[in-house]
């Protein structure tokens, strides 16, 4: 009887721990807690390849070159996976008129951050999402290319890196409205307490290494 009570007590103690154990849900060992897996988000996560990044240039490249090493080409998402993205995001992007791709996942603060790529008739765009409370949350647009006319493209590029070596990612963005417009620069850090991007002027940025990707397809009129 004493042995039976001991086994039952041990089971009660271990049950909460087992409920928080991670399960593999992505290619390359991506993990998510069991509560997320039970919502169906595990199937979404398996579309993304894990990528350990230190200084990642995020840019749009619509051209397909068999010799390229473009990490964000991705795998086309099905209707079910696209439907899991926030409605407001899909409507604002006009996603029904293009194709959505699952690209890579990078490690955030106690969660994975998922990068999607949209290939549309008027705009190409890369966005960052997180899975929170069983739903996808849009965190940031990282890159876009919008060519109103050949050779004159609005462009946003991002660099994901750790500027102050505090083991959490920072985000450097550069943008321009057209080929002859001025360049805008913005720097963001992710707050640990609520895991949101907040603009900052307190980080030193190696601007000499922050440049736009020169698109060979910039003369393409979408």
CSV table of C-alpha atoms in Angstrom, one decimal:
chain,number,residue,atom,x,y,z
A,1,UNK,CA,0.0,0.0,0.0
A,2,UNK,CA,2.8,2.4,0.9
A,3,UNK,CA,4.5,1.6,-2.4
A,4,UNK,CA,1.3,2.3,-4.3
A,5,UNK,CA,0.9,5.7,-2.6
A,6,UNK,CA,4.5,6.6,-3.5
A,7,UNK,CA,3.9,5.8,-7.2
A,8,UNK,CA,0.7,7.8,-7.3
A,9,UNK,CA,2.4,10.8,-5.6
A,10,UNK,CA,5.3,10.7,-8.0
A,11,UNK,CA,2.9,10.7,-11.0
A,12,UNK,CA,1.0,13.7,-9.6
A,13,UNK,CA,4.3,15.6,-9.2
A,14,UNK,CA,5.6,14.8,-12.7
A,15,UNK,CA,2.4,15.5,-14.6
A,16,UNK,CA,2.8,19.3,-14.7
A,17,UNK,CA,6.4,18.9,-15.9
A,18,UNK,CA,5.4,16.5,-18.7
A,19,UNK,CA,2.8,19.0,-19.8
A,20,UNK,CA,5.5,21.5,-20.6
A,21,UNK,CA,7.9,19.1,-22.3
A,22,UNK,CA,8.8,20.2,-25.8
A,23,UNK,CA,8.0,18.2,-28.9
A,24,UNK,CA,9.8,18.2,-32.2
A,25,UNK,CA,7.6,20.0,-34.7
A,26,UNK,CA,9.9,21.4,-37.3
A,27,UNK,CA,12.6,20.3,-39.7
A,28,UNK,CA,16.0,20.6,-38.2
A,29,UNK,CA,14.8,20.2,-34.6
A,30,UNK,CA,12.4,23.1,-34.2
A,31,UNK,CA,10.4,22.7,-31.0
A,32,UNK,CA,7.2,24.1,-29.5
A,33,UNK,CA,5.5,23.4,-26.2
A,34,UNK,CA,2.8,20.8,-26.1
A,35,UNK,CA,-0.1,23.3,-25.6
A,36,UNK,CA,0.8,24.9,-29.0
A,37,UNK,CA,1.1,21.5,-30.6
A,38,UNK,CA,-2.5,20.6,-29.5
A,39,UNK,CA,-3.9,23.6,-31.4
A,40,UNK,CA,-2.5,22.4,-34.7
A,41,UNK,CA,0.3,24.9,-34.8
A,42,UNK,CA,2.8,22.1,-34.9
A,43,UNK,CA,1.8,21.4,-38.6
A,44,UNK,CA,2.4,25.0,-39.4
A,45,UNK,CA,5.8,24.9,-37.8
A,46,UNK,CA,7.0,21.9,-39.7
A,47,UNK,CA,7.0,23.9,-42.9
A,48,UNK,CA,9.9,26.0,-41.7
A,49,UNK,CA,13.6,25.1,-41.7
A,50,UNK,CA,15.6,26.0,-38.5
A,51,UNK,CA,18.3,28.5,-39.1
A,52,UNK,CA,21.0,29.5,-36.6
A,53,UNK,CA,21.8,33.1,-37.6
A,54,UNK,CA,24.3,35.6,-36.4
A,55,UNK,CA,24.1,38.3,-39.0
A,56,UNK,CA,21.2,37.6,-41.4
A,57,UNK,CA,20.4,39.9,-44.3
A,58,UNK,CA,16.6,39.6,-45.0
A,59,UNK,CA,15.7,40.8,-48.4
A,60,UNK,CA,13.3,40.0,-51.2
A,61,UNK,CA,14.6,38.3,-54.4
A,62,UNK,CA,11.8,37.5,-56.8
A,63,UNK,CA,14.2,36.1,-59.4
A,64,UNK,CA,14.7,32.3,-59.4
A,65,UNK,CA,18.3,31.3,-60.1
A,66,UNK,CA,19.2,27.6,-59.8
A,67,UNK,CA,22.7,28.5,-58.7
A,68,UNK,CA,21.6,30.9,-55.9
A,69,UNK,CA,21.9,30.4,-52.2
A,70,UNK,CA,18.8,32.4,-51.2
A,71,UNK,CA,17.7,31.1,-47.8
A,72,UNK,CA,14.2,32.7,-48.0
A,73,UNK,CA,12.9,31.0,-51.1
A,74,UNK,CA,10.9,28.7,-49.0
A,75,UNK,CA,8.1,26.1,-49.5
A,76,UNK,CA,4.7,27.2,-50.8
A,77,UNK,CA,2.1,27.1,-48.1
A,78,UNK,CA,-1.3,25.4,-48.6
A,79,UNK,CA,-4.7,27.0,-48.1
A,80,UNK,CA,-5.0,25.6,-44.5
A,81,UNK,CA,-1.6,27.1,-43.4
A,82,UNK,CA,-2.3,30.5,-45.0
A,83,UNK,CA,-5.7,30.5,-43.3
A,84,UNK,CA,-3.9,30.4,-39.9
A,85,UNK,CA,-2.3,33.8,-40.5
A,86,UNK,CA,-4.1,36.8,-39.0
A,87,UNK,CA,-7.0,38.0,-41.1
A,88,UNK,CA,-6.0,41.6,-40.8
A,89,UNK,CA,-2.5,40.8,-42.2
A,90,UNK,CA,-3.9,38.8,-45.1
A,91,UNK,CA,-6.4,41.5,-46.1
A,92,UNK,CA,-3.8,44.3,-45.9
A,93,UNK,CA,-1.4,42.3,-48.1
A,94,UNK,CA,-4.0,41.1,-50.6
A,95,UNK,CA,-2.7,37.6,-50.1
A,96,UNK,CA,-5.4,36.0,-52.1
A,97,UNK,CA,-3.8,37.4,-55.3
A,98,UNK,CA,-0.4,35.9,-54.7
A,99,UNK,CA,1.5,33.0,-53.1
A,100,UNK,CA,2.7,32.6,-49.5
A,101,UNK,CA,5.9,30.7,-48.7
A,102,UNK,CA,7.2,29.3,-45.4
A,103,UNK,CA,11.0,30.0,-45.3
A,104,UNK,CA,13.0,29.7,-42.1
A,105,UNK,CA,12.5,29.9,-38.3
A,106,UNK,CA,15.0,31.6,-36.0
A,107,UNK,CA,15.3,31.4,-32.3
A,108,UNK,CA,13.7,34.3,-30.4
A,109,UNK,CA,13.2,34.8,-26.6
A,110,UNK,CA,11.9,31.4,-25.4
A,111,UNK,CA,10.1,30.9,-28.7
A,112,UNK,CA,10.7,30.4,-32.4
A,113,UNK,CA,10.1,33.2,-34.9
A,114,UNK,CA,8.8,32.3,-38.3
A,115,UNK,CA,9.6,34.1,-41.5
A,116,UNK,CA,7.1,34.0,-44.4
A,117,UNK,CA,7.5,35.3,-47.9
A,118,UNK,CA,4.7,36.7,-50.1
A,119,UNK,CA,5.1,36.7,-53.9
A,120,UNK,CA,2.3,38.8,-55.3
A,121,UNK,CA,1.6,40.6,-58.6
A,122,UNK,CA,2.3,44.1,-57.1
A,123,UNK,CA,4.4,43.4,-54.1
A,124,UNK,CA,6.9,40.9,-52.7
A,125,UNK,CA,7.2,40.9,-48.9
A,126,UNK,CA,8.8,39.0,-45.9
A,127,UNK,CA,7.2,39.0,-42.5
A,128,UNK,CA,8.0,37.7,-39.0
A,129,UNK,CA,5.5,35.8,-36.9
A,130,UNK,CA,5.4,34.1,-33.5
A,131,UNK,CA,3.0,31.4,-32.1
A,132,UNK,CA,1.4,32.7,-28.9
A,133,UNK,CA,-1.6,31.3,-27.1
A,134,UNK,CA,-2.1,28.9,-29.9
A,135,UNK,CA,-2.4,31.7,-32.6
A,136,UNK,CA,0.0,33.3,-35.0
A,137,UNK,CA,1.0,36.9,-34.1
A,138,UNK,CA,2.5,39.3,-36.7
A,139,UNK,CA,5.6,40.9,-35.2
A,140,UNK,CA,7.2,42.8,-38.0
A,141,UNK,CA,7.5,43.3,-41.8
A,142,UNK,CA,11.2,42.6,-42.5
A,143,UNK,CA,11.5,43.2,-46.3
A,144,UNK,CA,9.5,44.2,-49.3
A,145,UNK,CA,10.1,45.1,-53.0
A,146,UNK,CA,7.5,47.1,-54.8
A,147,UNK,CA,8.4,48.3,-58.3
A,148,UNK,CA,5.9,50.9,-59.6
A,149,UNK,CA,7.9,51.1,-62.8
A,150,UNK,CA,11.0,49.3,-64.1
A,151,UNK,CA,14.1,50.3,-62.2
A,152,UNK,CA,12.2,52.4,-59.7
A,153,UNK,CA,11.4,50.2,-56.6
A,154,UNK,CA,10.4,50.9,-53.1
A,155,UNK,CA,12.5,48.6,-50.9
A,156,UNK,CA,12.9,47.5,-47.3
A,157,UNK,CA,15.8,45.3,-46.1
A,158,UNK,CA,16.5,44.1,-42.6
A,159,UNK,CA,19.4,42.7,-40.7
A,160,UNK,CA,18.8,40.3,-37.8
A,161,UNK,CA,21.8,40.3,-35.5
A,162,UNK,CA,22.9,40.8,-31.9
A,163,UNK,CA,24.4,44.3,-31.7
A,164,UNK,CA,25.2,44.5,-28.0
A,165,UNK,CA,25.9,40.8,-27.4
A,166,UNK,CA,23.2,40.3,-24.9
A,167,UNK,CA,22.1,37.0,-26.5
A,168,UNK,CA,18.9,38.4,-27.9
A,169,UNK,CA,18.3,39.6,-31.4
A,170,UNK,CA,18.3,43.2,-32.6
A,171,UNK,CA,16.8,44.4,-35.9
A,172,UNK,CA,18.4,46.9,-38.3
A,173,UNK,CA,16.2,48.2,-41.1
A,174,UNK,CA,16.9,50.4,-44.2
A,175,UNK,CA,14.3,51.5,-46.6
A,176,UNK,CA,13.7,53.8,-49.6
A,177,UNK,CA,10.7,54.9,-51.5
A,178,UNK,CA,12.4,54.7,-54.9
A,179,UNK,CA,15.7,54.6,-56.8
A,180,UNK,CA,16.4,58.3,-56.2
A,181,UNK,CA,14.9,58.7,-52.7
A,182,UNK,CA,16.8,59.1,-49.5
A,183,UNK,CA,17.5,56.1,-47.3
A,184,UNK,CA,15.8,55.7,-44.0
A,185,UNK,CA,17.4,53.9,-41.1
A,186,UNK,CA,15.8,52.3,-38.0
A,187,UNK,CA,17.1,50.1,-35.2
A,188,UNK,CA,14.9,47.9,-33.0
A,189,UNK,CA,15.5,45.7,-29.9
A,190,UNK,CA,13.2,43.1,-28.6
A,191,UNK,CA,12.0,43.6,-25.0
A,192,UNK,CA,12.3,40.5,-22.9
A,193,UNK,CA,9.3,41.2,-20.8
A,194,UNK,CA,6.7,41.3,-23.6
A,195,UNK,CA,8.7,40.1,-26.7
A,196,UNK,CA,7.9,43.1,-28.9
A,197,UNK,CA,10.1,45.1,-31.2
A,198,UNK,CA,10.8,48.6,-29.9
A,199,UNK,CA,12.8,51.3,-31.7
A,200,UNK,CA,16.0,52.4,-30.0
A,201,UNK,CA,18.9,54.9,-30.5
A,202,UNK,CA,21.1,53.3,-27.9
A,203,UNK,CA,22.8,50.6,-30.0
A,204,UNK,CA,26.0,51.0,-32.1
A,205,UNK,CA,25.4,49.8,-35.6
A,206,UNK,CA,28.2,48.9,-38.1
A,207,UNK,CA,26.5,50.9,-40.9
A,208,UNK,CA,29.3,50.3,-43.3
A,209,UNK,CA,28.1,46.7,-43.5
A,210,UNK,CA,24.4,47.6,-43.8
A,211,UNK,CA,23.5,47.9,-47.5
A,212,UNK,CA,20.6,47.2,-49.8
A,213,UNK,CA,20.5,44.0,-51.8
A,214,UNK,CA,20.9,45.1,-55.4
A,215,UNK,CA,18.1,43.3,-57.2
A,216,UNK,CA,18.8,42.0,-60.7
A,217,UNK,CA,15.0,42.0,-61.0
A,218,UNK,CA,14.6,45.6,-60.1
A,219,UNK,CA,13.9,46.2,-63.8
A,220,UNK,CA,10.9,43.8,-63.5
A,221,UNK,CA,7.6,45.5,-63.5
A,222,UNK,CA,5.4,43.4,-61.2
